[in-house]
Amino acid sequence: MDQIDMYVVPVLFGDGIRFFGDHKVPTTMLENPRIVQSDRVTHFSYDLRAL
């Protein structure tokens, strides 16, 4: 994997299942994000930093 894309929508769902569950992953450094704002959603794109 070389990039992570996230789309943030400000909606409250209440209770539910955790998106990543109890999965443990190693610490990963991300570069500065590229951010695109639009109506009711914000798009974030992160390149992974080589360790």
mmCIF file with all atom_site columns, N, CA and C in Angstrom:
data_model
loop_
_atom_site.group_PDB
_atom_site.id
_atom_site.type_symbol
_atom_site.label_atom_id
_atom_site.label_alt_id
_atom_site.label_comp_id
_atom_site.label_asym_id
_atom_site.label_entity_id
_atom_site.label_seq_id
_atom_site.pdbx_PDB_ins_code
_atom_site.Cartn_x
_atom_site.Cartn_y
_atom_site.Cartn_z
_atom_site.occupancy
_atom_site.B_iso_or_equiv
_atom_site.pdbx_formal_charge
_atom_site.auth_seq_id
_atom_site.auth_comp_id
_atom_site.auth_asym_id
_atom_site.auth_atom_id
_atom_site.pdbx_PDB_model_num
ATOM 1   N N  . MET A 1 1  ? 0.858   -1.156 0.000  1.00 0.00 ? 1  MET A N  1
ATOM 2   C CA . MET A 1 1  ? 0.000   0.000  0.000  1.00 0.00 ? 1  MET A CA 1
ATOM 3   C C  . MET A 1 1  ? 0.910   1.226  0.000  1.00 0.00 ? 1  MET A C  1
ATOM 4   N N  . ASP A 1 2  ? 0.603   2.205  -0.830 1.00 0.00 ? 2  ASP A N  1
ATOM 5   C CA . ASP A 1 2  ? 1.429   3.402  -0.882 1.00 0.00 ? 2  ASP A CA 1
ATOM 6   C C  . ASP A 1 2  ? 0.635   4.686  -0.640 1.00 0.00 ? 2  ASP A C  1
ATOM 7   N N  . GLN A 1 3  ? -0.691  4.579  -0.502 1.00 0.00 ? 3  GLN A N  1
ATOM 8   C CA . GLN A 1 3  ? -1.517  5.761  -0.280 1.00 0.00 ? 3  GLN A CA 1
ATOM 9   C C  . GLN A 1 3  ? -2.760  5.368  0.502  1.00 0.00 ? 3  GLN A C  1
ATOM 10  N N  . ILE A 1 4  ? -3.205  6.289  1.369  1.00 0.00 ? 4  ILE A N  1
ATOM 11  C CA . ILE A 1 4  ? -4.454  6.104  2.109  1.00 0.00 ? 4  ILE A CA 1
ATOM 12  C C  . ILE A 1 4  ? -5.375  7.261  1.741  1.00 0.00 ? 4  ILE A C  1
ATOM 13  N N  . ASP A 1 5  ? -6.603  6.940  1.328  1.00 0.00 ? 5  ASP A N  1
ATOM 14  C CA . ASP A 1 5  ? -7.617  7.947  1.028  1.00 0.00 ? 5  ASP A CA 1
ATOM 15  C C  . ASP A 1 5  ? -8.729  7.826  2.056  1.00 0.00 ? 5  ASP A C  1
ATOM 16  N N  . MET A 1 6  ? -9.122  8.960  2.620  1.00 0.00 ? 6  MET A N  1
ATOM 17  C CA . MET A 1 6  ? -10.228 8.984  3.584  1.00 0.00 ? 6  MET A CA 1
ATOM 18  C C  . MET A 1 6  ? -11.227 10.035 3.133  1.00 0.00 ? 6  MET A C  1
ATOM 19  N N  . TYR A 1 7  ? -12.489 9.734  3.346  1.00 0.00 ? 7  TYR A N  1
ATOM 20  C CA . TYR A 1 7  ? -13.560 10.668 3.036  1.00 0.00 ? 7  TYR A CA 1
ATOM 21  C C  . TYR A 1 7  ? -14.349 10.868 4.317  1.00 0.00 ? 7  TYR A C  1
ATOM 22  N N  . VAL A 1 8  ? -14.353 12.087 4.830  1.00 0.00 ? 8  VAL A N  1
ATOM 23  C CA . VAL A 1 8  ? -14.980 12.380 6.113  1.00 0.00 ? 8  VAL A CA 1
ATOM 24  C C  . VAL A 1 8  ? -16.305 13.090 5.860  1.00 0.00 ? 8  VAL A C  1
ATOM 25  N N  . VAL A 1 9  ? -17.371 12.465 6.369  1.00 0.00 ? 9  VAL A N  1
ATOM 26  C CA . VAL A 1 9  ? -18.717 13.026 6.253  1.00 0.00 ? 9  VAL A CA 1
ATOM 27  C C  . VAL A 1 9  ? -19.237 13.224 7.672  1.00 0.00 ? 9  VAL A C  1
ATOM 28  N N  . PRO A 1 10 ? -19.618 14.450 8.039  1.00 0.00 ? 10 PRO A N  1
ATOM 29  C CA . PRO A 1 10 ? -20.041 14.723 9.406  1.00 0.00 ? 10 PRO A CA 1
ATOM 30  C C  . PRO A 1 10 ? -21.456 14.215 9.700  1.00 0.00 ? 10 PRO A C  1
ATOM 31  N N  . VAL A 1 11 ? -21.557 12.913 9.996  1.00 0.00 ? 11 VAL A N  1
ATOM 32  C CA . VAL A 1 11 ? -22.838 12.291 10.319 1.00 0.00 ? 11 VAL A CA 1
ATOM 33  C C  . VAL A 1 11 ? -22.663 11.486 11.597 1.00 0.00 ? 11 VAL A C  1
ATOM 34  N N  . LEU A 1 12 ? -23.607 11.584 12.510 1.00 0.00 ? 12 LEU A N  1
ATOM 35  C CA . LEU A 1 12 ? -23.568 10.794 13.735 1.00 0.00 ? 12 LEU A CA 1
ATOM 36  C C  . LEU A 1 12 ? -24.437 9.559  13.560 1.00 0.00 ? 12 LEU A C  1
ATOM 37  N N  . PHE A 1 13 ? -23.830 8.368  13.758 1.00 0.00 ? 13 PHE A N  1
ATOM 38  C CA . PHE A 1 13 ? -24.553 7.120  13.580 1.00 0.00 ? 13 PHE A CA 1
ATOM 39  C C  . PHE A 1 13 ? -24.980 6.483  14.895 1.00 0.00 ? 13 PHE A C  1
ATOM 40  N N  . GLY A 1 14 ? -24.366 6.876  16.002 1.00 0.00 ? 14 GLY A N  1
ATOM 41  C CA . GLY A 1 14 ? -24.678 6.233  17.275 1.00 0.00 ? 14 GLY A CA 1
ATOM 42  C C  . GLY A 1 14 ? -23.829 4.992  17.471 1.00 0.00 ? 14 GLY A C  1
ATOM 43  N N  . ASP A 1 15 ? -24.392 3.955  18.066 1.00 0.00 ? 15 ASP A N  1
ATOM 44  C CA . ASP A 1 15 ? -23.649 2.717  18.322 1.00 0.00 ? 15 ASP A CA 1
ATOM 45  C C  . ASP A 1 15 ? -23.409 1.954  17.028 1.00 0.00 ? 15 ASP A C  1
ATOM 46  N N  . GLY A 1 16 ? -22.403 1.090  17.064 1.00 0.00 ? 16 GLY A N  1
ATOM 47  C CA . GLY A 1 16 ? -22.117 0.279  15.890 1.00 0.00 ? 16 GLY A CA 1
ATOM 48  C C  . GLY A 1 16 ? -20.873 -0.549 16.080 1.00 0.00 ? 16 GLY A C  1
ATOM 49  N N  . ILE A 1 17 ? -20.407 -1.133 15.018 1.00 0.00 ? 17 ILE A N  1
ATOM 50  C CA . ILE A 1 17 ? -19.214 -1.970 15.024 1.00 0.00 ? 17 ILE A CA 1
ATOM 51  C C  . ILE A 1 17 ? -18.021 -1.097 14.653 1.00 0.00 ? 17 ILE A C  1
ATOM 52  N N  . ARG A 1 18 ? -16.901 -1.262 15.380 1.00 0.00 ? 18 ARG A N  1
ATOM 53  C CA . ARG A 1 18 ? -15.701 -0.485 15.080 1.00 0.00 ? 18 ARG A CA 1
ATOM 54  C C  . ARG A 1 18 ? -15.231 -0.797 13.669 1.00 0.00 ? 18 ARG A C  1
ATOM 55  N N  . PHE A 1 19 ? -14.863 0.226  12.911 1.00 0.00 ? 19 PHE A N  1
ATOM 56  C CA . PHE A 1 19 ? -14.456 0.066  11.514 1.00 0.00 ? 19 PHE A CA 1
ATOM 57  C C  . PHE A 1 19 ? -13.260 -0.870 11.380 1.00 0.00 ? 19 PHE A C  1
ATOM 58  N N  . PHE A 1 20 ? -12.230 -0.692 12.214 1.00 0.00 ? 20 PHE A N  1
ATOM 59  C CA . PHE A 1 20 ? -11.041 -1.527 12.148 1.00 0.00 ? 20 PHE A CA 1
ATOM 60  C C  . PHE A 1 20 ? -11.043 -2.619 13.214 1.00 0.00 ? 20 PHE A C  1
ATOM 61  N N  . GLY A 1 21 ? -12.106 -2.741 14.003 1.00 0.00 ? 21 GLY A N  1
ATOM 62  C CA . GLY A 1 21 ? -12.169 -3.758 15.049 1.00 0.00 ? 21 GLY A CA 1
ATOM 63  C C  . GLY A 1 21 ? -11.028 -3.586 16.034 1.00 0.00 ? 21 GLY A C  1
ATOM 64  N N  . ASP A 1 22 ? -10.515 -4.690 16.548 1.00 0.00 ? 22 ASP A N  1
ATOM 65  C CA . ASP A 1 22 ? -9.398  -4.657 17.485 1.00 0.00 ? 22 ASP A CA 1
ATOM 66  C C  . ASP A 1 22 ? -8.080  -4.966 16.787 1.00 0.00 ? 22 ASP A C  1
ATOM 67  N N  . HIS A 1 23 ? -8.026  -4.773 15.484 1.00 0.00 ? 23 HIS A N  1
ATOM 68  C CA . HIS A 1 23 ? -6.835  -5.082 14.689 1.00 0.00 ? 23 HIS A CA 1
ATOM 69  C C  . HIS A 1 23 ? -5.670  -4.181 15.097 1.00 0.00 ? 23 HIS A C  1
ATOM 70  N N  . LYS A 1 24 ? -4.530  -4.780 15.379 1.00 0.00 ? 24 LYS A N  1
ATOM 71  C CA . LYS A 1 24 ? -3.327  -4.032 15.750 1.00 0.00 ? 24 LYS A CA 1
ATOM 72  C C  . LYS A 1 24 ? -2.407  -3.950 14.537 1.00 0.00 ? 24 LYS A C  1
ATOM 73  N N  . VAL A 1 25 ? -1.961  -2.750 14.207 1.00 0.00 ? 25 VAL A N  1
ATOM 74  C CA . VAL A 1 25 ? -1.045  -2.548 13.080 1.00 0.00 ? 25 VAL A CA 1
ATOM 75  C C  . VAL A 1 25 ? 0.169   -1.773 13.576 1.00 0.00 ? 25 VAL A C  1
ATOM 76  N N  . PRO A 1 26 ? 1.317   -1.942 12.917 1.00 0.00 ? 26 PRO A N  1
ATOM 77  C CA . PRO A 1 26 ? 2.493   -1.185 13.333 1.00 0.00 ? 26 PRO A CA 1
ATOM 78  C C  . PRO A 1 26 ? 2.305   0.310  13.059 1.00 0.00 ? 26 PRO A C  1
ATOM 79  N N  . THR A 1 27 ? 3.012   1.138  13.813 1.00 0.00 ? 27 THR A N  1
ATOM 80  C CA . THR A 1 27 ? 2.969   2.575  13.600 1.00 0.00 ? 27 THR A CA 1
ATOM 81  C C  . THR A 1 27 ? 3.499   2.897  12.215 1.00 0.00 ? 27 THR A C  1
ATOM 82  N N  . THR A 1 28 ? 2.760   3.722  11.484 1.00 0.00 ? 28 THR A N  1
ATOM 83  C CA . THR A 1 28 ? 3.128   4.088  10.118 1.00 0.00 ? 28 THR A CA 1
ATOM 84  C C  . THR A 1 28 ? 3.131   5.606  10.016 1.00 0.00 ? 28 THR A C  1
ATOM 85  N N  . MET A 1 29 ? 4.185   6.159  9.450  1.00 0.00 ? 29 MET A N  1
ATOM 86  C CA . MET A 1 29 ? 4.272   7.601  9.262  1.00 0.00 ? 29 MET A CA 1
ATOM 87  C C  . MET A 1 29 ? 3.590   7.984  7.943  1.00 0.00 ? 29 MET A C  1
ATOM 88  N N  . LEU A 1 30 ? 2.841   9.077  7.978  1.00 0.00 ? 30 LEU A N  1
ATOM 89  C CA . LEU A 1 30 ? 2.162   9.581  6.788  1.00 0.00 ? 30 LEU A CA 1
ATOM 90  C C  . LEU A 1 30 ? 2.773   10.915 6.392  1.00 0.00 ? 30 LEU A C  1
ATOM 91  N N  . GLU A 1 31 ? 2.798   11.175 5.099  1.00 0.00 ? 31 GLU A N  1
ATOM 92  C CA . GLU A 1 31 ? 3.220   12.491 4.615  1.00 0.00 ? 31 GLU A CA 1
ATOM 93  C C  . GLU A 1 31 ? 2.094   13.492 4.879  1.00 0.00 ? 31 GLU A C  1
ATOM 94  N N  . ASN A 1 32 ? 2.326   14.767 4.584  1.00 0.00 ? 32 ASN A N  1
ATOM 95  C CA . ASN A 1 32 ? 1.280   15.773 4.735  1.00 0.00 ? 32 ASN A CA 1
ATOM 96  C C  . ASN A 1 32 ? 0.131   15.436 3.784  1.00 0.00 ? 32 ASN A C  1
ATOM 97  N N  . PRO A 1 33 ? -1.096  15.642 4.218  1.00 0.00 ? 33 PRO A N  1
ATOM 98  C CA . PRO A 1 33 ? -2.237  15.250 3.377  1.00 0.00 ? 33 PRO A CA 1
ATOM 99  C C  . PRO A 1 33 ? -2.516  16.247 2.260  1.00 0.00 ? 33 PRO A C  1
ATOM 100 N N  . ARG A 1 34 ? -3.133  15.732 1.212  1.00 0.00 ? 34 ARG A N  1
ATOM 101 C CA . ARG A 1 34 ? -3.754  16.577 0.188  1.00 0.00 ? 34 ARG A CA 1
ATOM 102 C C  . ARG A 1 34 ? -5.233  16.615 0.563  1.00 0.00 ? 34 ARG A C  1
ATOM 103 N N  . ILE A 1 35 ? -5.790  17.809 0.682  1.00 0.00 ? 35 ILE A N  1
ATOM 104 C CA . ILE A 1 35 ? -7.161  17.961 1.183  1.00 0.00 ? 35 ILE A CA 1
ATOM 105 C C  . ILE A 1 35 ? -8.017  18.650 0.129  1.00 0.00 ? 35 ILE A C  1
ATOM 106 N N  . VAL A 1 36 ? -9.185  18.056 -0.133 1.00 0.00 ? 36 VAL A N  1
ATOM 107 C CA . VAL A 1 36 ? -10.155 18.651 -1.051 1.00 0.00 ? 36 VAL A CA 1
ATOM 108 C C  . VAL A 1 36 ? -11.465 18.766 -0.288 1.00 0.00 ? 36 VAL A C  1
ATOM 109 N N  . GLN A 1 37 ? -11.961 19.987 -0.128 1.00 0.00 ? 37 GLN A N  1
ATOM 110 C CA . GLN A 1 37 ? -13.228 20.210 0.566  1.00 0.00 ? 37 GLN A CA 1
ATOM 111 C C  . GLN A 1 37 ? -14.340 20.383 -0.455 1.00 0.00 ? 37 GLN A C  1
ATOM 112 N N  . SER A 1 38 ? -15.487 19.827 -0.149 1.00 0.00 ? 38 SER A N  1
ATOM 113 C CA . SER A 1 38 ? -16.669 20.021 -0.976 1.00 0.00 ? 38 SER A CA 1
ATOM 114 C C  . SER A 1 38 ? -17.886 20.011 -0.063 1.00 0.00 ? 38 SER A C  1
ATOM 115 N N  . ASP A 1 39 ? -19.062 20.103 -0.630 1.00 0.00 ? 39 ASP A N  1
ATOM 116 C CA . ASP A 1 39 ? -20.285 20.137 0.182  1.00 0.00 ? 39 ASP A CA 1
ATOM 117 C C  . ASP A 1 39 ? -20.449 18.831 0.951  1.00 0.00 ? 39 ASP A C  1
ATOM 118 N N  . ARG A 1 40 ? -20.510 18.909 2.276  1.00 0.00 ? 40 ARG A N  1
ATOM 119 C CA . ARG A 1 40 ? -20.816 17.805 3.180  1.00 0.00 ? 40 ARG A CA 1
ATOM 120 C C  . ARG A 1 40 ? -19.803 16.665 3.189  1.00 0.00 ? 40 ARG A C  1
ATOM 121 N N  . VAL A 1 41 ? -18.611 16.847 2.596  1.00 0.00 ? 41 VAL A N  1
ATOM 122 C CA . VAL A 1 41 ? -17.569 15.813 2.655  1.00 0.00 ? 41 VAL A CA 1
ATOM 123 C C  . VAL A 1 41 ? -16.202 16.474 2.485  1.00 0.00 ? 41 VAL A C  1
ATOM 124 N N  . THR A 1 42 ? -15.198 15.936 3.181  1.00 0.00 ? 42 THR A N  1
ATOM 125 C CA . THR A 1 42 ? -13.811 16.378 3.018  1.00 0.00 ? 42 THR A CA 1
ATOM 126 C C  . THR A 1 42 ? -12.984 15.163 2.633  1.00 0.00 ? 42 THR A C  1
ATOM 127 N N  . HIS A 1 43 ? -12.193 15.281 1.572  1.00 0.00 ? 43 HIS A N  1
ATOM 128 C CA . HIS A 1 43 ? -11.375 14.189 1.057  1.00 0.00 ? 43 HIS A CA 1
ATOM 129 C C  . HIS A 1 43 ? -9.922  14.395 1.505  1.00 0.00 ? 43 HIS A C  1
ATOM 130 N N  . PHE A 1 44 ? -9.323  13.371 2.123  1.00 0.00 ? 44 PHE A N  1
ATOM 131 C CA . PHE A 1 44 ? -7.929  13.403 2.549  1.00 0.00 ? 44 PHE A CA 1
ATOM 132 C C  . PHE A 1 44 ? -7.173  12.308 1.800  1.00 0.00 ? 44 PHE A C  1
ATOM 133 N N  . SER A 1 45 ? -6.013  12.632 1.231  1.00 0.00 ? 45 SER A N  1
ATOM 134 C CA . SER A 1 45 ? -5.142  11.634 0.607  1.00 0.00 ? 45 SER A CA 1
ATOM 135 C C  . SER A 1 45 ? -3.768  11.745 1.249  1.00 0.00 ? 45 SER A C  1
ATOM 136 N N  . TYR A 1 46 ? -3.278  10.625 1.810  1.00 0.00 ? 46 TYR A N  1
ATOM 137 C CA . TYR A 1 46 ? -1.991  10.573 2.468  1.00 0.00 ? 46 TYR A CA 1
ATOM 138 C C  . TYR A 1 46 ? -1.083  9.597  1.729  1.00 0.00 ? 46 TYR A C  1
ATOM 139 N N  . ASP A 1 47 ? 0.127   10.028 1.395  1.00 0.00 ? 47 ASP A N  1
ATOM 140 C CA . ASP A 1 47 ? 1.148   9.101  0.914  1.00 0.00 ? 47 ASP A CA 1
ATOM 141 C C  . ASP A 1 47 ? 1.839   8.532  2.132  1.00 0.00 ? 47 ASP A C  1
ATOM 142 N N  . LEU A 1 48 ? 2.207   7.251  2.084  1.00 0.00 ? 48 LEU A N  1
ATOM 143 C CA . LEU A 1 48 ? 2.927   6.631  3.189  1.00 0.00 ? 48 LEU A CA 1
ATOM 144 C C  . LEU A 1 48 ? 4.398   7.006  3.099  1.00 0.00 ? 48 LEU A C  1
ATOM 145 N N  . ARG A 1 49 ? 4.999   7.299  4.228  1.00 0.00 ? 49 ARG A N  1
ATOM 146 C CA . ARG A 1 49 ? 6.399   7.668  4.290  1.00 0.00 ? 49 ARG A CA 1
ATOM 147 C C  . ARG A 1 49 ? 7.238   6.403  4.447  1.00 0.00 ? 49 ARG A C  1
ATOM 148 N N  . ALA A 1 50 ? 8.264   6.271  3.624  1.00 0.00 ? 50 ALA A N  1
ATOM 149 C CA . ALA A 1 50 ? 9.162   5.119  3.740  1.00 0.00 ? 50 ALA A CA 1
ATOM 150 C C  . ALA A 1 50 ? 9.954   5.223  5.045  1.00 0.00 ? 50 ALA A C  1
ATOM 151 N N  . LEU A 1 51 ? 10.051  4.102  5.767  1.00 0.00 ? 51 LEU A N  1
ATOM 152 C CA . LEU A 1 51 ? 10.774  4.105  7.031  1.00 0.00 ? 51 LEU A CA 1
ATOM 153 C C  . LEU A 1 51 ? 12.179  3.612  6.840  1.00 0.00 ? 51 LEU A C  1
#
